[in-house]
PDB file of C-alpha atoms in Angstrom:
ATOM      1  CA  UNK A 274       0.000   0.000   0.000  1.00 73.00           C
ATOM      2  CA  UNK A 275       2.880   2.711   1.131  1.00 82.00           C
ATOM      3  CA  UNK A 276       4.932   1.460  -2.353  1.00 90.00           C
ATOM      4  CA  UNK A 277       1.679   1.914  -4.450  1.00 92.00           C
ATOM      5  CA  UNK A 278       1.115   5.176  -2.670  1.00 92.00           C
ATOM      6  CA  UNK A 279       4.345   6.288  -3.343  1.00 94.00           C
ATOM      7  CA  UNK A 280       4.036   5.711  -7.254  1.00 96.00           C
ATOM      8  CA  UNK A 281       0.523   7.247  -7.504  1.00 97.00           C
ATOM      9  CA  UNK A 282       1.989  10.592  -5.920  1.00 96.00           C
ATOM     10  CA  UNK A 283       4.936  10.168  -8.355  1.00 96.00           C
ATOM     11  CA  UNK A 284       2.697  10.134 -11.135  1.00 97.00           C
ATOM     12  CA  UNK A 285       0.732  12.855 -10.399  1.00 96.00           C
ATOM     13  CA  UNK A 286       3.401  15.250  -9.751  1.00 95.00           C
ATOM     14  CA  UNK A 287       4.976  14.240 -13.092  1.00 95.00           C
ATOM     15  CA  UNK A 288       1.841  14.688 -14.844  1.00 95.00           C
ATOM     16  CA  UNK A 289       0.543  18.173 -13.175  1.00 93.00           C
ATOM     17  CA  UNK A 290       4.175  19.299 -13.215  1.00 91.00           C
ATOM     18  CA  UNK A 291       3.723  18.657 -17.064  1.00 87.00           C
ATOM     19  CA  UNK A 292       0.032  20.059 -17.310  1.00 84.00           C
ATOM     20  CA  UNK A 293       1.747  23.611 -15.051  1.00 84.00           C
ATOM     21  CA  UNK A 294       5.163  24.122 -17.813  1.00 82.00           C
ATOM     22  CA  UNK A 295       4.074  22.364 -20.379  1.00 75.00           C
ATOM     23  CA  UNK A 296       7.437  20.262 -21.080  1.00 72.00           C
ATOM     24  CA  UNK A 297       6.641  17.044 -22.957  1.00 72.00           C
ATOM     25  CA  UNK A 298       8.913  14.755 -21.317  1.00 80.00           C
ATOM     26  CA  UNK A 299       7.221  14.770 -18.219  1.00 86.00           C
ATOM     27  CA  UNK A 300       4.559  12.664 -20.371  1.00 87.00           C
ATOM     28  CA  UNK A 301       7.458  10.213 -20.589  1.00 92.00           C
ATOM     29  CA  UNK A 302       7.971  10.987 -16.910  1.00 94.00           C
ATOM     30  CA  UNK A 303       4.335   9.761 -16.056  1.00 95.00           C
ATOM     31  CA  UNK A 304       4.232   6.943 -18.167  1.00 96.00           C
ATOM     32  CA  UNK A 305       7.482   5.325 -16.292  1.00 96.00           C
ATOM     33  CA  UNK A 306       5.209   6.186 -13.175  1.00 96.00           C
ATOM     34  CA  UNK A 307       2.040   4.619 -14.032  1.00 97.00           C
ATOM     35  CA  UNK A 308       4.429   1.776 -14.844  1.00 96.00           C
ATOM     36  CA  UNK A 309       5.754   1.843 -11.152  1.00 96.00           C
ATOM     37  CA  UNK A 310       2.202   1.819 -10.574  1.00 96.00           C
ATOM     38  CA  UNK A 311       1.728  -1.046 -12.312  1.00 95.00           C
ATOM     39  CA  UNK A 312       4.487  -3.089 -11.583  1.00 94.00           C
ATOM     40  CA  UNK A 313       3.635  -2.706  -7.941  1.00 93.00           C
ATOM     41  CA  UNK A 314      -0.318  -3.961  -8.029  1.00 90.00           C
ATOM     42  CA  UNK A 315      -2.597  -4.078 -11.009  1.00 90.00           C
ATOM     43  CA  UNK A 316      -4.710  -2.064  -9.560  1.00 88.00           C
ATOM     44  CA  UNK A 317      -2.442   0.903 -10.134  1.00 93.00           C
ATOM     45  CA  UNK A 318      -3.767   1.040 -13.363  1.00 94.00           C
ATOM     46  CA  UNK A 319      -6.535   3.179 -11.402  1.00 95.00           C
ATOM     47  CA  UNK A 320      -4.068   6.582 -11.707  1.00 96.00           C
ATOM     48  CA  UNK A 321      -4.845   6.319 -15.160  1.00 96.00           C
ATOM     49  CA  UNK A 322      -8.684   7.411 -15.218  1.00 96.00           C
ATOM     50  CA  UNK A 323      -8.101   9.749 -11.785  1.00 97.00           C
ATOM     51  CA  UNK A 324      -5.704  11.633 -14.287  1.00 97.00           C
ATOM     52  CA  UNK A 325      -8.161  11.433 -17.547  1.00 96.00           C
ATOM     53  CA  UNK A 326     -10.654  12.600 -15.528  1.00 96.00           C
ATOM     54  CA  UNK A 327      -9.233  15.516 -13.937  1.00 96.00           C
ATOM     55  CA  UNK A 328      -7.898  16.432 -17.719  1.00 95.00           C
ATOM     56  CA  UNK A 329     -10.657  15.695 -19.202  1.00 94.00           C
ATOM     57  CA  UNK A 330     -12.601  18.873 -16.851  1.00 94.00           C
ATOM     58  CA  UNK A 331      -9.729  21.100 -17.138  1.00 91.00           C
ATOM     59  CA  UNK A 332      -9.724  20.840 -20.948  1.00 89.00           C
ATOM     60  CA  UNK A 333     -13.324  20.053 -21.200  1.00 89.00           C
ATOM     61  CA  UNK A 334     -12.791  18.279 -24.522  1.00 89.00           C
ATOM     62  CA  UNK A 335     -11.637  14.606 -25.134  1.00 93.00           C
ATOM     63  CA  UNK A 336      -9.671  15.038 -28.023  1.00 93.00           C
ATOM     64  CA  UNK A 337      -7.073  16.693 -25.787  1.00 90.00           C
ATOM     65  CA  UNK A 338      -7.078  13.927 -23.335  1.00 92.00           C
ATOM     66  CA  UNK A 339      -6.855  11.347 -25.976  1.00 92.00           C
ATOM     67  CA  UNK A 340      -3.957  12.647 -27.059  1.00 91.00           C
ATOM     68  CA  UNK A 341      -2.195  13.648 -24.084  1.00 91.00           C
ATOM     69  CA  UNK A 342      -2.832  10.012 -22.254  1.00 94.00           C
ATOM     70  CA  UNK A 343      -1.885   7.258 -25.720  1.00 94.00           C
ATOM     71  CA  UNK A 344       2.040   8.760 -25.055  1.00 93.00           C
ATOM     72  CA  UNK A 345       1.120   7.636 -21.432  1.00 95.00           C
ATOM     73  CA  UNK A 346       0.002   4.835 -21.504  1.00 95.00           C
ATOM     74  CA  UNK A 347       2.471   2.708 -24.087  1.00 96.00           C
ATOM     75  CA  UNK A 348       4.823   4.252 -21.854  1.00 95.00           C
ATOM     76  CA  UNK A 349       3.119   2.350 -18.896  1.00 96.00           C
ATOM     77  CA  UNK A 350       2.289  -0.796 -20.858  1.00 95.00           C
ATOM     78  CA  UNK A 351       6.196  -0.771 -21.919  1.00 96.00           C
ATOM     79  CA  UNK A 352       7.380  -1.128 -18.486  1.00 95.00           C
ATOM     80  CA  UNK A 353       4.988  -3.765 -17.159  1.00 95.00           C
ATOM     81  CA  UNK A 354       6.025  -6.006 -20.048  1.00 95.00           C
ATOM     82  CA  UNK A 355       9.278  -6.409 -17.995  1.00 93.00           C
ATOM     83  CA  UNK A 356       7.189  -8.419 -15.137  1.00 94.00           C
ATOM     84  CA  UNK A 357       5.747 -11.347 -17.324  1.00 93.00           C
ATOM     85  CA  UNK A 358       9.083 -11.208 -19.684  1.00 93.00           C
ATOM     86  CA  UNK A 359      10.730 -11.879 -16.445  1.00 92.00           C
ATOM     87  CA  UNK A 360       8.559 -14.075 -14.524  1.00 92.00           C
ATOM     88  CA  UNK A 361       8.431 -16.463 -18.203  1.00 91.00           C
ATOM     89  CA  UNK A 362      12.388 -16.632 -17.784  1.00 92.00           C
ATOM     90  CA  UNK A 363      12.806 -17.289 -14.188  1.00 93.00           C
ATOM     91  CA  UNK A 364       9.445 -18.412 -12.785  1.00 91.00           C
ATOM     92  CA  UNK A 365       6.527 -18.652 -14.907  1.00 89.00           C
ATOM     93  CA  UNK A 366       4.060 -18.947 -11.872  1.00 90.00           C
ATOM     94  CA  UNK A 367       4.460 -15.686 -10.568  1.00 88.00           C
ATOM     95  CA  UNK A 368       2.649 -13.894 -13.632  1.00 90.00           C
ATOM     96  CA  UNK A 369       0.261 -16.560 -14.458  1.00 89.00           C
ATOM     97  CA  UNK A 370      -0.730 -16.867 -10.461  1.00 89.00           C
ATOM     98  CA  UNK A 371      -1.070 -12.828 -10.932  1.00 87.00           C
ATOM     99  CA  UNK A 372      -3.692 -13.307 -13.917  1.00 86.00           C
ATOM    100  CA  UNK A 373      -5.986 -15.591 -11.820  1.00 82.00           C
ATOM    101  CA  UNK A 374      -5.953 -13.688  -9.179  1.00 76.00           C
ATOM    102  CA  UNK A 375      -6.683 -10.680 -11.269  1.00 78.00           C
ATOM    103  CA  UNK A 376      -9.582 -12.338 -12.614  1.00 76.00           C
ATOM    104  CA  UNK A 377     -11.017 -14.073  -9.515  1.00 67.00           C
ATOM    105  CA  UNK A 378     -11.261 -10.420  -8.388  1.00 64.00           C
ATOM    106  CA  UNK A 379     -12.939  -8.246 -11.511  1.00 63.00           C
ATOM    107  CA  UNK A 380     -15.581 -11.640 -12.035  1.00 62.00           C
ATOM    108  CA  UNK A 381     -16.496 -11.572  -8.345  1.00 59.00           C
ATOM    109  CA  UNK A 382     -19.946 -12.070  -7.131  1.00 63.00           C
ATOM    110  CA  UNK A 383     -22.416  -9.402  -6.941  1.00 70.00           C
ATOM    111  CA  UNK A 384     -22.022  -6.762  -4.487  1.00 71.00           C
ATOM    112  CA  UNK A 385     -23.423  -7.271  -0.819  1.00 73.00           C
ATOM    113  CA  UNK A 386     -24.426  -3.904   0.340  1.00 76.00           C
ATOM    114  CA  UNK A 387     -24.686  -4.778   3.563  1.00 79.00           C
ATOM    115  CA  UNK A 388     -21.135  -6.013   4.812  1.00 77.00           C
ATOM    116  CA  UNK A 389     -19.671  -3.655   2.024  1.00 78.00           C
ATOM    117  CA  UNK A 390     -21.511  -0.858   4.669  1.00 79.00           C
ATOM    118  CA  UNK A 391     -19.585  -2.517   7.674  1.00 78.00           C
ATOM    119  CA  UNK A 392     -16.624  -2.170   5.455  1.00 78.00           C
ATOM    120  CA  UNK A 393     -16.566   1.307   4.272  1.00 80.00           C
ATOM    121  CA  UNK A 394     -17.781   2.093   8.097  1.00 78.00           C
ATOM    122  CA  UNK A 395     -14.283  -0.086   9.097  1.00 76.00           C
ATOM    123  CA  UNK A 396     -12.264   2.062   6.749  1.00 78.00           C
ATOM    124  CA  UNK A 397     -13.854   5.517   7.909  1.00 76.00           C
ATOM    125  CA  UNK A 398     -12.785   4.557  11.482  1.00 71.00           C
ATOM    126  CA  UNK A 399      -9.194   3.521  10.522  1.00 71.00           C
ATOM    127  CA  UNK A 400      -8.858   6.259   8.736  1.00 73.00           C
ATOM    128  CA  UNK A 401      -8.518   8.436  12.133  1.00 73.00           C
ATOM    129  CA  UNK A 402     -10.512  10.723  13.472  1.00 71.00           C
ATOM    130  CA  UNK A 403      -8.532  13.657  12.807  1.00 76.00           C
ATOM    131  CA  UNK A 404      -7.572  13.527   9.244  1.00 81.00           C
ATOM    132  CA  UNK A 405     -11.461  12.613   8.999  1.00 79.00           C
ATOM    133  CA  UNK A 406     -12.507  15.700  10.678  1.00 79.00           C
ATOM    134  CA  UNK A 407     -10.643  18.094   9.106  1.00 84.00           C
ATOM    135  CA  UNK A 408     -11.753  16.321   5.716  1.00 83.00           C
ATOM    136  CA  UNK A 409     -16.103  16.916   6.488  1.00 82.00           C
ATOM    137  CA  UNK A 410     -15.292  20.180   7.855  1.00 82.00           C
ATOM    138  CA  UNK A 411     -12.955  21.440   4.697  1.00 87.00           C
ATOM    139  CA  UNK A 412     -16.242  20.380   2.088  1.00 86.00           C
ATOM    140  CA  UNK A 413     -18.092  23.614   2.172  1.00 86.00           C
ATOM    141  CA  UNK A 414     -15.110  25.584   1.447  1.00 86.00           C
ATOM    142  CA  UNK A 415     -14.170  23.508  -1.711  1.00 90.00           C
ATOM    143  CA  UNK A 416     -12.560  25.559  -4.045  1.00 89.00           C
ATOM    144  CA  UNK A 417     -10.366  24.970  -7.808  1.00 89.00           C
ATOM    145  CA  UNK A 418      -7.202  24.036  -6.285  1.00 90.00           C
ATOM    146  CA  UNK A 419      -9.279  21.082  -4.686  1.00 93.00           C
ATOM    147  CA  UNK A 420     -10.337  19.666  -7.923  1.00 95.00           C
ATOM    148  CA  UNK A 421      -7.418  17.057  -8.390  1.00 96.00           C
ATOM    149  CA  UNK A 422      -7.545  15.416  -5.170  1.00 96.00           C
ATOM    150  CA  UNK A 423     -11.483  15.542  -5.273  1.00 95.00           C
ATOM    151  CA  UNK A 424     -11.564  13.590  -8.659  1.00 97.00           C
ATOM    152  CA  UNK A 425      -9.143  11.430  -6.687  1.00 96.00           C
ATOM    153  CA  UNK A 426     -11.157  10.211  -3.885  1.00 94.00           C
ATOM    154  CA  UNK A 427     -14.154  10.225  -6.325  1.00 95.00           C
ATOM    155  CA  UNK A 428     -12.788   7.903  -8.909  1.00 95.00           C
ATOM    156  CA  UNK A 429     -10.910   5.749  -6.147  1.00 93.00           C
ATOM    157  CA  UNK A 430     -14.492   5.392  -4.138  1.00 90.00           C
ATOM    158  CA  UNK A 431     -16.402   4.333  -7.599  1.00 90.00           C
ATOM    159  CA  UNK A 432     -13.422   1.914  -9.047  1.00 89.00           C
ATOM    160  CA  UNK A 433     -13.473  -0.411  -5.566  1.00 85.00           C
ATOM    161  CA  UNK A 434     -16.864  -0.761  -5.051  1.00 82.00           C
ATOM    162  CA  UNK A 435     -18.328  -1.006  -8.899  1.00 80.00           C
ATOM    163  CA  UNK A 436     -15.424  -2.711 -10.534  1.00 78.00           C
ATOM    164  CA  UNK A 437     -12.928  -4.431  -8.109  1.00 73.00           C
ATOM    165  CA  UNK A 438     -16.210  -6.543  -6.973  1.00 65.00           C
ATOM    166  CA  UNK A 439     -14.524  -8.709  -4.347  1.00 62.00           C
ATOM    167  CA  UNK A 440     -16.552  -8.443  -0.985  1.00 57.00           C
ATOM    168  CA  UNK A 441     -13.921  -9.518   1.215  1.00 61.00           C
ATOM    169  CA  UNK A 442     -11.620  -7.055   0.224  1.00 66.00           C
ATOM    170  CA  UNK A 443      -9.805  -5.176   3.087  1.00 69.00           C
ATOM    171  CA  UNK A 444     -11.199  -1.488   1.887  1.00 72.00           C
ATOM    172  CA  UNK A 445      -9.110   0.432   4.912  1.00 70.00           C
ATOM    173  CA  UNK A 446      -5.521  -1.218   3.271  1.00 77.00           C
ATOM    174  CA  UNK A 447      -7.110  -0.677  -0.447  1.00 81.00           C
ATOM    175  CA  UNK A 448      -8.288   2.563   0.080  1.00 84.00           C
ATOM    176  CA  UNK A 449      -4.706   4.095   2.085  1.00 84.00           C
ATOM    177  CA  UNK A 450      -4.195   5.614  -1.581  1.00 90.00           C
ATOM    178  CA  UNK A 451      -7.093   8.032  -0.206  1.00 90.00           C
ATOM    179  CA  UNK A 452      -4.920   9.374   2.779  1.00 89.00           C
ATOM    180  CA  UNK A 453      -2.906  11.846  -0.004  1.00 92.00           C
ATOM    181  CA  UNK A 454      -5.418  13.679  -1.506  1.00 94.00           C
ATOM    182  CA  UNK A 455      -7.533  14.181   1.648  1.00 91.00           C
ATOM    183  CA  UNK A 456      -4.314  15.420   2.718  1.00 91.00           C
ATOM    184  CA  UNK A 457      -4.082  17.761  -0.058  1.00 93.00           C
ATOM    185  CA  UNK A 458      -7.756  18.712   0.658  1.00 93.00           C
ATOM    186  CA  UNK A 459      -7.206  19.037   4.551  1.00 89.00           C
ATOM    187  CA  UNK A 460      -3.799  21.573   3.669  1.00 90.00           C
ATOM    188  CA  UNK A 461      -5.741  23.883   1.681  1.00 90.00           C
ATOM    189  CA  UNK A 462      -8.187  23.880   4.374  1.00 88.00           C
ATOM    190  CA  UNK A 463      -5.670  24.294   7.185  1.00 86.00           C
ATOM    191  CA  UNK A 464      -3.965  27.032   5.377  1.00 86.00           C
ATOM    192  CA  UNK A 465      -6.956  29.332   5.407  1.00 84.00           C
ATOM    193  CA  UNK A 466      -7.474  29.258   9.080  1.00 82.00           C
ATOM    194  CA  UNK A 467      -5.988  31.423  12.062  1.00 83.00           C
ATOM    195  CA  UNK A 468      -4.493  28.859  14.107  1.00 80.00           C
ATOM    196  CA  UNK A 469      -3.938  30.071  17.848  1.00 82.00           C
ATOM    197  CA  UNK A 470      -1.743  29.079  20.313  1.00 87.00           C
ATOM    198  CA  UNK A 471      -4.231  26.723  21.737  1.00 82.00           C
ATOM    199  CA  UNK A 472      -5.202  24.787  18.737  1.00 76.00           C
ATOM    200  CA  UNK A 473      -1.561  23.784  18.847  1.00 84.00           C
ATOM    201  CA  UNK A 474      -2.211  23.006  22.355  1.00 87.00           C
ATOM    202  CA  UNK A 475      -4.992  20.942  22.141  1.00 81.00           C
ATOM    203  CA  UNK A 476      -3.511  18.934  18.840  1.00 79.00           C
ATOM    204  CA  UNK A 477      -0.171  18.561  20.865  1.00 86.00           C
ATOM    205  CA  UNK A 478      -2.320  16.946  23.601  1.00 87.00           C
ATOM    206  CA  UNK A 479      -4.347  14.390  21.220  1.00 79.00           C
ATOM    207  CA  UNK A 480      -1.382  13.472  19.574  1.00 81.00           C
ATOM    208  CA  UNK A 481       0.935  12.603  22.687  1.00 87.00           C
ATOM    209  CA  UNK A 482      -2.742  10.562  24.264  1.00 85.00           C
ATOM    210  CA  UNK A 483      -3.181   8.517  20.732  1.00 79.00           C
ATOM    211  CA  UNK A 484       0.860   8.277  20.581  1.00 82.00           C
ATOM    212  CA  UNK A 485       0.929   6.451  23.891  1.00 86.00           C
ATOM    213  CA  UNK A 486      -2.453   4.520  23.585  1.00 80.00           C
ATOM    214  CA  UNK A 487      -1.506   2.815  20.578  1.00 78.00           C
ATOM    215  CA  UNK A 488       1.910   2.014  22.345  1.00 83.00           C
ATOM    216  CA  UNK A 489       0.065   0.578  24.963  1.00 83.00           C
ATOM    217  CA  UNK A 490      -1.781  -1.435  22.305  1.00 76.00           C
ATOM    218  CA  UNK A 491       1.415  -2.973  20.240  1.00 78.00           C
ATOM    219  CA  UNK A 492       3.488  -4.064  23.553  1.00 81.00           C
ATOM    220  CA  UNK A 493       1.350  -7.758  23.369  1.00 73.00           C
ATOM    221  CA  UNK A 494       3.229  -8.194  19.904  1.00 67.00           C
ATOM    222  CA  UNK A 495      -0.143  -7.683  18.028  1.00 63.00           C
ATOM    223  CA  UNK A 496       0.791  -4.688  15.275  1.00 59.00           C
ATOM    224  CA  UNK A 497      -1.890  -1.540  15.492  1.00 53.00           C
ATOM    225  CA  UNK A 498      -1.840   0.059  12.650  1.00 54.00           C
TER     226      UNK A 498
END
């Protein structure tokens, strides 16, 4: 999750660096990150249609987009050749394991609503209650510069519950890609406000009581994450 993470903030910055000076190697740039992407889970194909998306309403027209994302994406297909060239020469189960897997997961049965409730409720709770908090209290004051990571958690939200099907998926490890742009989202919020003295206070004070309770928590061996 931290790896794919990683790669999907790569990509982005490669491809709004490119969208802010327009420089056409940074498309080359993103296209060796989507194949990071890639090469680290196939579900990092998911950058892909955050990006599109968020060009697509810039430019509002899809000619544009078409153009700007084919460069992309050979790029990306290019690099993830490497994994089943090398998996043929050294160990042909690794890629062909991958496939099943892959498909086991996109043919899955049809959604439960119910226990995919319990899981999204799982997720909101791991997420943490502060990054949360900041997160509902930053939507009314949306604004353009919000846009990116918005599409982000909006495309990220729709792709795991309407297309990666699986209902026993672990959403709050899945969805850990959605702790950067509510980050984003929670910094443009943060930077509007007049923080006192005692708003450090008080966060210094959380911080130190959830620092020590999860301590508490991991000295049985058992990992809190």
């Amino acid at each position: 999750g931290s790896f794919l993470m990683l790669f999907y903030l790569l990509t982005a910055f490669f491809f709004l660096r490119e969208e802010e000076r327009g420089i056409s190697r940074y498309h080359v740039l993103t296209g060796i990150g989507l194949g990071l992407c890639l090469l680290t889970k196939y579900s990092g194909i998911f950058i892909l249609p955050i990006l599109a998306v968020y060009h697509l309403v810039s430019k509002k027209s899809i000619l544009p987009t078409i153009k700007t994302f084919v460069p992309i994406t050979i790029v990306g297909l290019l690099m993830l050749a490497l994994y089943p060239l090398l998996s043929m020469i050294f160990y042909p189960p690794f890629f062909t394991g991958s496939l099943s897997h892959l498909t086991e997961i996109v043919s899955s049965q049809n959604l439960d609503i119910m226990l995919l409730s319990v899981q999204y409720l799982l997720f909101l709770v791991l997420f943490g209650p502060f990054l949360l908090a900041i997160m509902i209290n930053s939507v009314p004051r949306l604004g353009k510069k919000d846009l990116f990571p918005l599409i982000w958690i909006i495309v990220i939200v729709f792709l795991y519950t309407f297309v990666n099907r699986d209902n026993f998926r672990p959403l709050e490890r899945y969805f850990s890609i959605l702790i950067a742009p509510v980050a984003m989202i929670s910094g443009n919020y943060l930077s509007n406000l007049n923080i006192k003295r005692r708003h450090i206070l008080i966060f210094s004070l959380v911080f130190a009581a959830f620092t020590a309770l999860f301590l508490f928590l991991n000295l049985g061996g058992d990992y809190m994450p």
